[in-house]
CSV table of C-alpha atoms and ligand atoms in Angstrom, one decimal:
chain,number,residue,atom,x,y,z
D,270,UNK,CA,-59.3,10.5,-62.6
D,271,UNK,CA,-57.1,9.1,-60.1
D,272,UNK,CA,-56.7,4.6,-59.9
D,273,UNK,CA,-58.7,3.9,-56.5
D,274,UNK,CA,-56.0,2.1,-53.7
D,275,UNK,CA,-56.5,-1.7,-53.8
D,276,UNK,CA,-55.7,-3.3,-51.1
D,277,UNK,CA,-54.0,-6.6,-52.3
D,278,UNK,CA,-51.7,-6.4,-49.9
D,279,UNK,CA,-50.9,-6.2,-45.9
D,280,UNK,CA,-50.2,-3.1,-45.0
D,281,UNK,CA,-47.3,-1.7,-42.4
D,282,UNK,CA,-45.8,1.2,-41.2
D,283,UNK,CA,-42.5,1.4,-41.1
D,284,UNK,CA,-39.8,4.4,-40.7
D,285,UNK,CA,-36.1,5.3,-40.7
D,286,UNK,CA,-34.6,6.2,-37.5
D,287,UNK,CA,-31.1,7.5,-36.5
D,288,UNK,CA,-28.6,10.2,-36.1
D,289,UNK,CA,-28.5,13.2,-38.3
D,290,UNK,CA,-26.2,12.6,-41.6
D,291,UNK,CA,-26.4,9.1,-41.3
D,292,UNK,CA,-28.3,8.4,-44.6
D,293,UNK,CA,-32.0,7.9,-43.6
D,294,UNK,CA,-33.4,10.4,-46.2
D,295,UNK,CA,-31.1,9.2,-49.3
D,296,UNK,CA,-31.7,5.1,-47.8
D,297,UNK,CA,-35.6,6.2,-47.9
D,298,UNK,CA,-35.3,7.6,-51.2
D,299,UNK,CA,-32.9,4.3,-52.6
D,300,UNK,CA,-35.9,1.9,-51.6
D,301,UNK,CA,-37.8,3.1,-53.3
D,302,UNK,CA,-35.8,3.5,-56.5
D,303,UNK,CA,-35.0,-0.2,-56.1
D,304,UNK,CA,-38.6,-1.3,-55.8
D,305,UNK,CA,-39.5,0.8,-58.4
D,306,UNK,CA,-37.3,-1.1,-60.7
D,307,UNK,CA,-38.3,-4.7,-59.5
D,308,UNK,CA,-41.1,-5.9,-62.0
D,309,UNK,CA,-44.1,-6.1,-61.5
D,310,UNK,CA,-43.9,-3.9,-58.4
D,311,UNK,CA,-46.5,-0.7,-57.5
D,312,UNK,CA,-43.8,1.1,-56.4
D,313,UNK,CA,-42.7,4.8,-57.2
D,314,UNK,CA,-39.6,6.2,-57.2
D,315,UNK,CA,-39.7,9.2,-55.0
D,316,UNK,CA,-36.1,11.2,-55.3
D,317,UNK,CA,-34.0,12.4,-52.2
D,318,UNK,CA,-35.1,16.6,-52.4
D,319,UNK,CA,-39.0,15.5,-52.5
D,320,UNK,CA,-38.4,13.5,-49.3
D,321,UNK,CA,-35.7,15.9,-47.3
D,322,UNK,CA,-37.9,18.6,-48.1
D,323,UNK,CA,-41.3,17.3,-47.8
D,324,UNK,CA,-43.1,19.8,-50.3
D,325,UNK,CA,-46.4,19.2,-49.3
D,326,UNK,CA,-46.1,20.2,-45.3
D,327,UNK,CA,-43.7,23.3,-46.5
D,328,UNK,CA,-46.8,25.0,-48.5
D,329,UNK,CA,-49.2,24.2,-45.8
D,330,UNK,CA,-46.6,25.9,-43.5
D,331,UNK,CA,-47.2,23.1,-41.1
D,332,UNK,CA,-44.3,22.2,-38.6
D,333,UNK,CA,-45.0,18.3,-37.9
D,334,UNK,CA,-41.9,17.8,-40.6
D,335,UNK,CA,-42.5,13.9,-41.5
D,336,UNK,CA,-42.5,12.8,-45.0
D,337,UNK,CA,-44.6,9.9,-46.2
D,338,UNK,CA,-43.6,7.5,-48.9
D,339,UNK,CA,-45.1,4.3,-49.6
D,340,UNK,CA,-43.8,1.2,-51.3
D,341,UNK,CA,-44.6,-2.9,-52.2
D,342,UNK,CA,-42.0,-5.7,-51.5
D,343,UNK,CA,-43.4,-8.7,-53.4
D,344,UNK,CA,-45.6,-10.0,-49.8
D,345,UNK,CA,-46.4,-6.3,-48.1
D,346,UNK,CA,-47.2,-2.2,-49.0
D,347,UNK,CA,-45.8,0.1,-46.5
D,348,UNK,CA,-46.0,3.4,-45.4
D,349,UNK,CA,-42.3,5.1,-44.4
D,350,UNK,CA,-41.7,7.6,-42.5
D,351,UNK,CA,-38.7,9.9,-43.0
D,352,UNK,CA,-38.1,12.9,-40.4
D,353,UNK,CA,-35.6,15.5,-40.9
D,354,UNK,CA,-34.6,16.8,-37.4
D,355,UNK,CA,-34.2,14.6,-34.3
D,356,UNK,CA,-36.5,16.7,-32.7
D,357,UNK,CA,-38.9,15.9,-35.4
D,358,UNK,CA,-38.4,12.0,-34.2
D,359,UNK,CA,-39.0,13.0,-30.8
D,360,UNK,CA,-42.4,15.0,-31.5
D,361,UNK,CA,-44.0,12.3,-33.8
D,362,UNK,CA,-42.4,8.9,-32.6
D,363,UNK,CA,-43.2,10.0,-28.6
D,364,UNK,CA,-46.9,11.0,-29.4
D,365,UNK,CA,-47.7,8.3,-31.9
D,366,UNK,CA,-48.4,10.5,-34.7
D,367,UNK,CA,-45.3,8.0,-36.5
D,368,UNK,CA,-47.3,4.8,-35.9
D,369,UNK,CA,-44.7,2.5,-36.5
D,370,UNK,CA,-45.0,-1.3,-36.6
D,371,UNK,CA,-41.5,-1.6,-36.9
D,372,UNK,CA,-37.9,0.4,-37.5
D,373,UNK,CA,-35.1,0.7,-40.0
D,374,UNK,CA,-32.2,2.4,-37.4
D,375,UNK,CA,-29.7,3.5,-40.2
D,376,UNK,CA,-26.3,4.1,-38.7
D,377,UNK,CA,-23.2,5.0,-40.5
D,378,UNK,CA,-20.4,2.3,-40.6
D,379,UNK,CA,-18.0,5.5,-40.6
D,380,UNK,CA,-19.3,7.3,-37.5
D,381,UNK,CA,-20.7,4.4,-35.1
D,382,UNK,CA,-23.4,4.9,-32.5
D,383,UNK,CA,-24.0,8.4,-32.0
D,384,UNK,CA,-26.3,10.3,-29.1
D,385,UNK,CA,-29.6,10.7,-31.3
D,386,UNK,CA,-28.8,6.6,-32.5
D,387,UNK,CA,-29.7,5.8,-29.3
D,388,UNK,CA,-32.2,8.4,-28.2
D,389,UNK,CA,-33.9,7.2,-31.0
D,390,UNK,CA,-33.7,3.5,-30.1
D,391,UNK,CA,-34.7,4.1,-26.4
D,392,UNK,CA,-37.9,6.4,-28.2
D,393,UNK,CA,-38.5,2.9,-30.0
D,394,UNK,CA,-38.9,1.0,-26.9
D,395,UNK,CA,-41.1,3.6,-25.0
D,396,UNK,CA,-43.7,3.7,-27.8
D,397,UNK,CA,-43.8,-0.1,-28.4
D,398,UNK,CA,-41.6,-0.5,-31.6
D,399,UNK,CA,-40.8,-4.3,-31.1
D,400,UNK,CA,-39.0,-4.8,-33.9
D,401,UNK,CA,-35.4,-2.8,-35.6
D,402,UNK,CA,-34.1,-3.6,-38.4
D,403,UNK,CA,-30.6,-2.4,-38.6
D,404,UNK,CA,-28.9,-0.7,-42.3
D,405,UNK,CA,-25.1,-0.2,-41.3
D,406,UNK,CA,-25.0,2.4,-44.7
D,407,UNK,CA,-22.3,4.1,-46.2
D,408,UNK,CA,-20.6,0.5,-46.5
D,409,UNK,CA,-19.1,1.5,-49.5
D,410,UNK,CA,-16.7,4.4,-47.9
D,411,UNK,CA,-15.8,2.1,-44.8
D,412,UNK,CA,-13.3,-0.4,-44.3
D,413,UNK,CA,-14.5,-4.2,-42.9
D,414,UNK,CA,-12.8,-4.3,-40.0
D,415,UNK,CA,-14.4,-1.1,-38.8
D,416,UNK,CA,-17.5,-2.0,-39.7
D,417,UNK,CA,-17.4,-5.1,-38.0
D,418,UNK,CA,-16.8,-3.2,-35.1
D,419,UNK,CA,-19.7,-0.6,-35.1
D,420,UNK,CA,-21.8,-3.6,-36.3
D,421,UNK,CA,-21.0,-5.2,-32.5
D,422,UNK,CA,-21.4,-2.0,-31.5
D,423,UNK,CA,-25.3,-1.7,-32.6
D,424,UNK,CA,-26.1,-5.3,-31.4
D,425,UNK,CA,-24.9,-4.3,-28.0
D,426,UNK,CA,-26.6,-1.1,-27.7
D,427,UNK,CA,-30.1,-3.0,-28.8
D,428,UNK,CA,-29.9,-5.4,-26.4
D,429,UNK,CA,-29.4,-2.8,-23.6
D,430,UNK,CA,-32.9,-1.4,-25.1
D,431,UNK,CA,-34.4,-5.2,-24.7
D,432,UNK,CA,-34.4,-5.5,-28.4
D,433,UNK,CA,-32.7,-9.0,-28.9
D,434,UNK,CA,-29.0,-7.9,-30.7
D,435,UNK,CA,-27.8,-10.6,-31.5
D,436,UNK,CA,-30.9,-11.9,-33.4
D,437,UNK,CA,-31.8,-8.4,-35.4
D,438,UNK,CA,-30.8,-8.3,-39.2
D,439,UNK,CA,-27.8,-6.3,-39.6
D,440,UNK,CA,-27.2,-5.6,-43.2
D,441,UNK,CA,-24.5,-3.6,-44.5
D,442,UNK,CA,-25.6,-1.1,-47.4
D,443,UNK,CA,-25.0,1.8,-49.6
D,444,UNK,CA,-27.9,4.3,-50.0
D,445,UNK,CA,-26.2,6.4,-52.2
D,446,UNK,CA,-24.5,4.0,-54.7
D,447,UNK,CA,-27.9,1.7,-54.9
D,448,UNK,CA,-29.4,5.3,-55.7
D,449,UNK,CA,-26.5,5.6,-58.0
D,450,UNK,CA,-27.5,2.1,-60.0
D,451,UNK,CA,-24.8,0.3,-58.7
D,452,UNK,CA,-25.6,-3.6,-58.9
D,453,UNK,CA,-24.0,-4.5,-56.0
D,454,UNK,CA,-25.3,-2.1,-53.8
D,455,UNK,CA,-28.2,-2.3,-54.8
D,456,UNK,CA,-28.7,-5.6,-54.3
D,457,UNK,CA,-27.5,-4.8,-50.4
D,458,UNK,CA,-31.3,-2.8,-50.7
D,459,UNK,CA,-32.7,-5.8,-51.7
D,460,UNK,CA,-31.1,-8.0,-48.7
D,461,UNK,CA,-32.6,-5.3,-46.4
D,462,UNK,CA,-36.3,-5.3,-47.6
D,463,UNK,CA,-36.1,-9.1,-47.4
D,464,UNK,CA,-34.9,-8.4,-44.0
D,465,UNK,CA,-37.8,-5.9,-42.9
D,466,UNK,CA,-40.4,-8.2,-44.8
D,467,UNK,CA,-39.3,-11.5,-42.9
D,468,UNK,CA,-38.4,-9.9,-39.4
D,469,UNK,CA,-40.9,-6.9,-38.6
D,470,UNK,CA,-43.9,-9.7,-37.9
D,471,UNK,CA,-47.6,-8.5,-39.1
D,472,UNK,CA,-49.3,-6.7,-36.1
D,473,UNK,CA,-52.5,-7.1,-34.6
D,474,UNK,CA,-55.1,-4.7,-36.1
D,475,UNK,CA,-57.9,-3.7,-34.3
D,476,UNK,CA,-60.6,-3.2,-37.2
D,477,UNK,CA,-63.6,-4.2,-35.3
D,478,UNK,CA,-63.0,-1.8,-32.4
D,479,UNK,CA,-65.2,1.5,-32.8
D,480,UNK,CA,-63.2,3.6,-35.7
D,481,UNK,CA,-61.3,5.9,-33.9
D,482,UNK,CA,-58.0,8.7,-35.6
D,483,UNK,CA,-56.2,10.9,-34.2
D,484,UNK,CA,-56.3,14.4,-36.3
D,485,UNK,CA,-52.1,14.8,-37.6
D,486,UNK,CA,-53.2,17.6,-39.7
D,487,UNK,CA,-55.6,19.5,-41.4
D,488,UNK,CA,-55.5,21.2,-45.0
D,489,UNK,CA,-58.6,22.7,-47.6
D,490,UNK,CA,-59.1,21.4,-50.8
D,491,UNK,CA,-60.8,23.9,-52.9
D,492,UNK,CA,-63.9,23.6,-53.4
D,493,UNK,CA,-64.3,20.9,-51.4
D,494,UNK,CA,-64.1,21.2,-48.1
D,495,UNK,CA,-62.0,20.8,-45.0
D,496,UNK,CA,-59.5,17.6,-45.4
D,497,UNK,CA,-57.9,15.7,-41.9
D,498,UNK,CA,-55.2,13.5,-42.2
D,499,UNK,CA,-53.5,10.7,-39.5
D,500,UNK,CA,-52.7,7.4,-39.3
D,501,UNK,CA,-56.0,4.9,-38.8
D,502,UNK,CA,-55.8,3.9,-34.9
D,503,UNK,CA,-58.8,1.5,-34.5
D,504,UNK,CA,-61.9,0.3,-36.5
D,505,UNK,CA,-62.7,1.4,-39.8
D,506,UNK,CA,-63.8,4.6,-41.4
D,507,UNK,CA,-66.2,4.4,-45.0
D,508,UNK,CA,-67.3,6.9,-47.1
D,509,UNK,CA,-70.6,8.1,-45.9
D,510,UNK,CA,-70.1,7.1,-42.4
D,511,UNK,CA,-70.9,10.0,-39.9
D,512,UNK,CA,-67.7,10.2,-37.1
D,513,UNK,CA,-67.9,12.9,-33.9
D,514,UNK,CA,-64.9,15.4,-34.2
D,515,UNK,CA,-63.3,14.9,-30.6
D,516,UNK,CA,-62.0,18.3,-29.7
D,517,UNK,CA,-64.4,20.5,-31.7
D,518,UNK,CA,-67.5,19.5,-30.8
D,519,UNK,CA,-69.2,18.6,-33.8
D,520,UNK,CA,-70.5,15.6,-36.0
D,521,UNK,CA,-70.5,15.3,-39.7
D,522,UNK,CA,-70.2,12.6,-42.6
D,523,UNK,CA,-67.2,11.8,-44.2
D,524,UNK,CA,-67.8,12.8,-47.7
D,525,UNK,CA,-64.3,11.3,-49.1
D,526,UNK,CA,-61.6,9.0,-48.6
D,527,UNK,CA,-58.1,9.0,-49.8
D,528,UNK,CA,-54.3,6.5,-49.3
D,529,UNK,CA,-51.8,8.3,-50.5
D,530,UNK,CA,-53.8,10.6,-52.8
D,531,UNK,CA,-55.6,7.6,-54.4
D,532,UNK,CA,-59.0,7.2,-53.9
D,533,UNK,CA,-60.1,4.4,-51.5
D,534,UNK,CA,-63.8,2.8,-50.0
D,535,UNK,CA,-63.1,1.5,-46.7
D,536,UNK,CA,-59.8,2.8,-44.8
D,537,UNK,CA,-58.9,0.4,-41.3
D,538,UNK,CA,-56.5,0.5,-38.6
D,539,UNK,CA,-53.0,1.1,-39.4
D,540,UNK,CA,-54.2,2.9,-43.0
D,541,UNK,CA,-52.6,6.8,-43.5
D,542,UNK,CA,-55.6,8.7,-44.6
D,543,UNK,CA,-57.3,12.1,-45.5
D,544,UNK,CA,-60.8,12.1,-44.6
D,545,UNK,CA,-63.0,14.6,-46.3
D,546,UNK,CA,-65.2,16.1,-43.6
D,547,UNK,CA,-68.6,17.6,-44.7
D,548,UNK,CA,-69.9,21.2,-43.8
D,549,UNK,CA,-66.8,21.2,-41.2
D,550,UNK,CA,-64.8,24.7,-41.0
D,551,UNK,CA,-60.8,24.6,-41.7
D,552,UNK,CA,-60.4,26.5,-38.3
D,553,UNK,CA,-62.5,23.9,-36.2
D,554,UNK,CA,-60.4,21.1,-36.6
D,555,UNK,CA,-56.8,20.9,-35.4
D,556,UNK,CA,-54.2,18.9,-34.8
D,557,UNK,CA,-54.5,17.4,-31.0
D,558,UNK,CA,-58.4,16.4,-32.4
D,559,UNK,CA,-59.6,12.5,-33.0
D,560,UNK,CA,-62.1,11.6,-35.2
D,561,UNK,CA,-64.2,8.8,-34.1
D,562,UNK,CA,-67.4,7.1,-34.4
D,563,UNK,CA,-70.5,8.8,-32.7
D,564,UNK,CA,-70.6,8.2,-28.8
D,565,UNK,CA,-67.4,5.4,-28.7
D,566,UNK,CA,-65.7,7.8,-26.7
D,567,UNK,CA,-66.1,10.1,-24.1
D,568,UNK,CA,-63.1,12.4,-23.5
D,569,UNK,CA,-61.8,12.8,-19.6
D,570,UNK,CA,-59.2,15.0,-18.2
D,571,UNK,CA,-58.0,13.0,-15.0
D,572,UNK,CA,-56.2,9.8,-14.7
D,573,UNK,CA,-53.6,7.8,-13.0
D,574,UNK,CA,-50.6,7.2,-14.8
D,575,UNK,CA,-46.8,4.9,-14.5
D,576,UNK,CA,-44.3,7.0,-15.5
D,577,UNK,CA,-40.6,6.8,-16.8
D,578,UNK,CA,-38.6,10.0,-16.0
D,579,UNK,CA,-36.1,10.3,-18.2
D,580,UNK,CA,-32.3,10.8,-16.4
D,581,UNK,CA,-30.3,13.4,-17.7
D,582,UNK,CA,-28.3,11.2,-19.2
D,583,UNK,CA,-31.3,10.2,-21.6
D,584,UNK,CA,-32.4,14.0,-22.4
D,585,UNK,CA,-33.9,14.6,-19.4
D,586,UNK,CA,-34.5,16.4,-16.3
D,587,UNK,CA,-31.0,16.9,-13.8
D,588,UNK,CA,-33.6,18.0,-11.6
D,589,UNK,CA,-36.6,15.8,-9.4
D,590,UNK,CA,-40.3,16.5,-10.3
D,591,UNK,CA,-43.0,17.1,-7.5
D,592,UNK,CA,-46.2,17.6,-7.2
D,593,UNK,CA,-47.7,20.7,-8.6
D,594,UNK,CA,-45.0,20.1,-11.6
D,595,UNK,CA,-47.0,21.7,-14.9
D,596,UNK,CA,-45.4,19.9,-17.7
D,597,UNK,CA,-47.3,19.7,-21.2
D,598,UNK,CA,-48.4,15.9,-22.2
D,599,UNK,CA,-48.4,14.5,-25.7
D,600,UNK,CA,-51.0,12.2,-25.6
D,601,UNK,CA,-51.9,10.6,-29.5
D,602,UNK,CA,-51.2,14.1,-31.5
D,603,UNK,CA,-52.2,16.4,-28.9
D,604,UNK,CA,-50.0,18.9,-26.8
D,605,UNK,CA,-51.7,19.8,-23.5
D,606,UNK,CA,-50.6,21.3,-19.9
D,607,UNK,CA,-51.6,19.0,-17.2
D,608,UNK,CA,-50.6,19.2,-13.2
D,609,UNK,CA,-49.0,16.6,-11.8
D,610,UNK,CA,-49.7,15.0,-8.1
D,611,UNK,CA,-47.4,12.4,-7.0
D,612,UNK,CA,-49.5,11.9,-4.0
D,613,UNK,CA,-46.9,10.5,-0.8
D,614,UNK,CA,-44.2,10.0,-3.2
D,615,UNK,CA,-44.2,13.7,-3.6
D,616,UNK,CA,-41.2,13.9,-5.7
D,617,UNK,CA,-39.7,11.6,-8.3
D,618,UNK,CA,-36.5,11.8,-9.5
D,619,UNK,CA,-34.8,11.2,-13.0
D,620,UNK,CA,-34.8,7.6,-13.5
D,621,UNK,CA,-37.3,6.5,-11.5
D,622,UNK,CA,-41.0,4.7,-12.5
D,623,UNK,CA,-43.1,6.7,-10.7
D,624,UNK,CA,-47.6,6.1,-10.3
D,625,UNK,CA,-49.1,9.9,-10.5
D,626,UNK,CA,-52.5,11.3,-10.9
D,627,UNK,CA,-52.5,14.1,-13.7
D,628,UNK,CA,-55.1,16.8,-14.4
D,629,UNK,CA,-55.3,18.2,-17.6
D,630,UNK,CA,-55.8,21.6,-19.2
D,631,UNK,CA,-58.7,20.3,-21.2
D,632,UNK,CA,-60.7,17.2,-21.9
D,633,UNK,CA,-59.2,14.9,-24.1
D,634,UNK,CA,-59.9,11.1,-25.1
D,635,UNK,CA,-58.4,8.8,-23.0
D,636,UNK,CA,-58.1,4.8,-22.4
D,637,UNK,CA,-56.3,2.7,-20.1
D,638,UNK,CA,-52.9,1.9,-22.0
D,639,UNK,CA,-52.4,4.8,-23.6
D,640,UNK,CA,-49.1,5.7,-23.8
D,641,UNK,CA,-48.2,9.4,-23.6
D,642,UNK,CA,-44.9,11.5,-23.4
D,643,UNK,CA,-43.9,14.9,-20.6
D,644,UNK,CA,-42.3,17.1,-22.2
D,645,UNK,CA,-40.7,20.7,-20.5
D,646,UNK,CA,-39.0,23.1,-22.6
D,647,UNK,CA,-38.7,21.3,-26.1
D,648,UNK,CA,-37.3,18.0,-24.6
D,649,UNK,CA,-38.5,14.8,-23.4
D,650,UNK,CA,-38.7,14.1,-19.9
D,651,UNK,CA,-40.8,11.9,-18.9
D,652,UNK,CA,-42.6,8.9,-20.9
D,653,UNK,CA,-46.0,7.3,-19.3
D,654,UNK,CA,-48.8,4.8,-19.8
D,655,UNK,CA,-52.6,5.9,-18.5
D,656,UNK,CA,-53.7,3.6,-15.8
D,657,UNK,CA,-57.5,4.3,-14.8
D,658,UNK,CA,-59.3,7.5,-16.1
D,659,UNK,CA,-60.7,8.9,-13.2
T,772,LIG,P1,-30.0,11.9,-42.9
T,772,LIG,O1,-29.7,13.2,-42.2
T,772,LIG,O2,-29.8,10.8,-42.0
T,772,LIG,O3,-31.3,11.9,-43.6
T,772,LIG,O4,-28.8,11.8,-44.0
T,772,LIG,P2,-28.8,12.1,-45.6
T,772,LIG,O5,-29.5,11.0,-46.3
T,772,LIG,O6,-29.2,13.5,-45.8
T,772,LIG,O7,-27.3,11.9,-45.9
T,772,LIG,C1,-26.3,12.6,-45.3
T,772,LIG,C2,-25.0,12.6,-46.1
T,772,LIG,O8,-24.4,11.3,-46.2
T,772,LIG,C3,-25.2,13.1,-47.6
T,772,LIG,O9,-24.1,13.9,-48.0
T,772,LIG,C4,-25.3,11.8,-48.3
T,772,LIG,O10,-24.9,11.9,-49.7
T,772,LIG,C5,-24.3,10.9,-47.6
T,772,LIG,N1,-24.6,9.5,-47.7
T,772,LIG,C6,-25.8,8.9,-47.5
T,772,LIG,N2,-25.8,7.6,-47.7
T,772,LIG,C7,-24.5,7.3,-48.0
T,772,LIG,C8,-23.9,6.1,-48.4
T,772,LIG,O11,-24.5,5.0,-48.5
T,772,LIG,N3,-22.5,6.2,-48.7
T,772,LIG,C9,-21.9,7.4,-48.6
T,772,LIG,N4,-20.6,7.3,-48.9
T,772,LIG,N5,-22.5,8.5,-48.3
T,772,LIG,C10,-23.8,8.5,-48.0
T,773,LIG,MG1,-32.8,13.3,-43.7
């Protein structure tokens, strides 16, 4: 039978951002080869194609595309995120499903800062990523002064976001010849996991709030029932604790608990989980639903909101929004059509910070706080926080 999870360590989740090509997947994949060399370490390898490919959503033919991995520095165990497409990033790091309590942005010291480089770092800020690390990779094929260069280059763009440039780790490395063995490079790994464990501060976890996830996917195990996975939000989930399914109407017990297809007690916020739902059909439960304890929540369909709208320059609109404007709102993993009414205002145009009341399609759990993303035809457009539900 499978070791239980232990929890000896803290736990954060972390993820590689950045343009396309620039070396996240094969950077993911030397981390962990590194750490799964360092002794004493409960780290294992996982190889480029397992990551790039992510097997496991492939067969279930679902479309979230974001491969986890986990690893242990000496002090933390993390969860990483890899995504394939930058419209992957946009999807999961806009909606929360990528909880991340802190970024690796990966940019090539041969290419520079590219569009989706800082698409991805303005993402970061929206959601709340305080802290980026920065790997300048492929530092083996580029020459120093050129590297230097780009290196300014990042710093700059970080501090446009509000991210501090100056004072962000920015450590040269090779993915590809650490994944090759080579000492030196590999030791440029090293520097940056010191970096990520020193920098990206623990966050606050709220694990005596009432447990609450939101539902990232959902898969059968034979013969035993219907599985959700997502990322712990709030609170804390035990086997044998009966939750509400938000969404599909129903209440069960979860019968079974899993980290990383280990078994595991007691799961809190910030944990990655599959919860094993009792007597609960595969076609009730979908992605968009939040599992949470009986009664802690009561899920609303109007609110007031502040809200970014993107300028074209950012991936947005060239156009202004008014009222009447039926965008669809990501809000934790759910996609749903809501009307917007921007009351006197009645127009906002990209780049403004705009209040609004929304209506949505359907009910849906909602908090002041909550952040939440417009999108319109497969981009972003807008990025929000709830104010009062109504
Ligand atoms: P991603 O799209 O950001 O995930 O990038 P990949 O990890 O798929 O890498 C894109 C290409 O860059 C591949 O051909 C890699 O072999 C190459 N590459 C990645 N890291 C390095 C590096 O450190 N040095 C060099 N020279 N090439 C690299
Ligand atoms: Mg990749």
């Amino acid at each position: 039978s499978k070791t239980a999870y232990v929890r000896t360590k803290p736990h954060l989740n972390i993820g590689t951002m950045g343009h396309v090509d620039h070396g996240k997947t094969t950077l993911t994949a030397a981390i962990t080869k590194v750490l799964s060399e360092r002794s004493g370490g409960g780290t294992s390898y996982v190889a480029f194609d397992r990551i790039d490919r992510a097997p496991e959503e492939a067969r279930r033919g679902i479309t979230i595309n974001i491969a986890h991995v986990e690893y242990e520095t000496d002090t933390r165990h993390y969860a990483h995120v890899d995504m394939p497409g930058h419209a992957d990033y946009v999807k999961n790091m806009v909606t929360g499903a990528a909880q991340l309590d802190g970024a690796i942005l990966v940019v090539s010291a041969l290419d520079g800062i590219m569009p989706q480089t800082a698409e991805h770092v303005l993402l970061a800020r929206q959601v709340g990523v305080d802290h980026i690390v920065v790997a300048l990779n492929k530092a083996d094929a580029g020459d120093d002064e050129l590297t230097d260069l780009v290196e300014l280059e990042v710093r700059e763009l970080l501090t446009a976001h509000g991210y501090g440039g100056d004072a962000a780790p920015v450590v040269r490395v090779s993915g590809l010849r650490a994944l090759e063995g080579d000492p030196r490079w590999t030791a440029s790994i090293e520097a940056l996991l010191d970096a990520v464990d020193t920098y990206v501060p623990m966050p606050v976890r709220y694990v005596d709030a009432p447990f609450l996830m939101p539902v990232e996917n959902v898969l059968t195990i034979t013969g035993r029932g219907t599985v959700v996975t997502g990322a712990v939000e709030r609170g804390t989930v035990r086997v044998g604790d009966r939750v509400e399914v938000l969404g599909a109407g129903t209440e069960t017990v979860v019968t079974g608990l899993e980290t990383f297809g280990r078994p595991m007690d007691r799961a809190q916020a910030g944990d990655n989980v599959a919860l094993l739902l009792r007597g609960v059909a595969r076609d009730a439960v979908r992605r968009g639903h939040v599992v949470a304890e009986p009664g802690s929540v009561v899920p609303r369909r109007r609110f007031t909101a502040r809200v970014y709208v993107l300028s074209a320059r950012e991936g947005g609109r060239a156009t202004p929004v008014a009222t009447g404007y039926r965008p669809q709102f990501y809000i934790r993993t759910a996609d749903v059509v809501g009307a917007v009414d921007l009351g006197e205002a009645a127009v906002a145009r990209p780049g403004d910070t705009v209040t609004m009341t929304v209506e949505l399609g359907r009910d849906v759990p909602l908090e002041p706080g909550l952040g939440f993303a417009i999108r319109e035809g497969g981009r972003t457009v807008g990025a929000g926080t709830v104010g009062e539900v109504l």
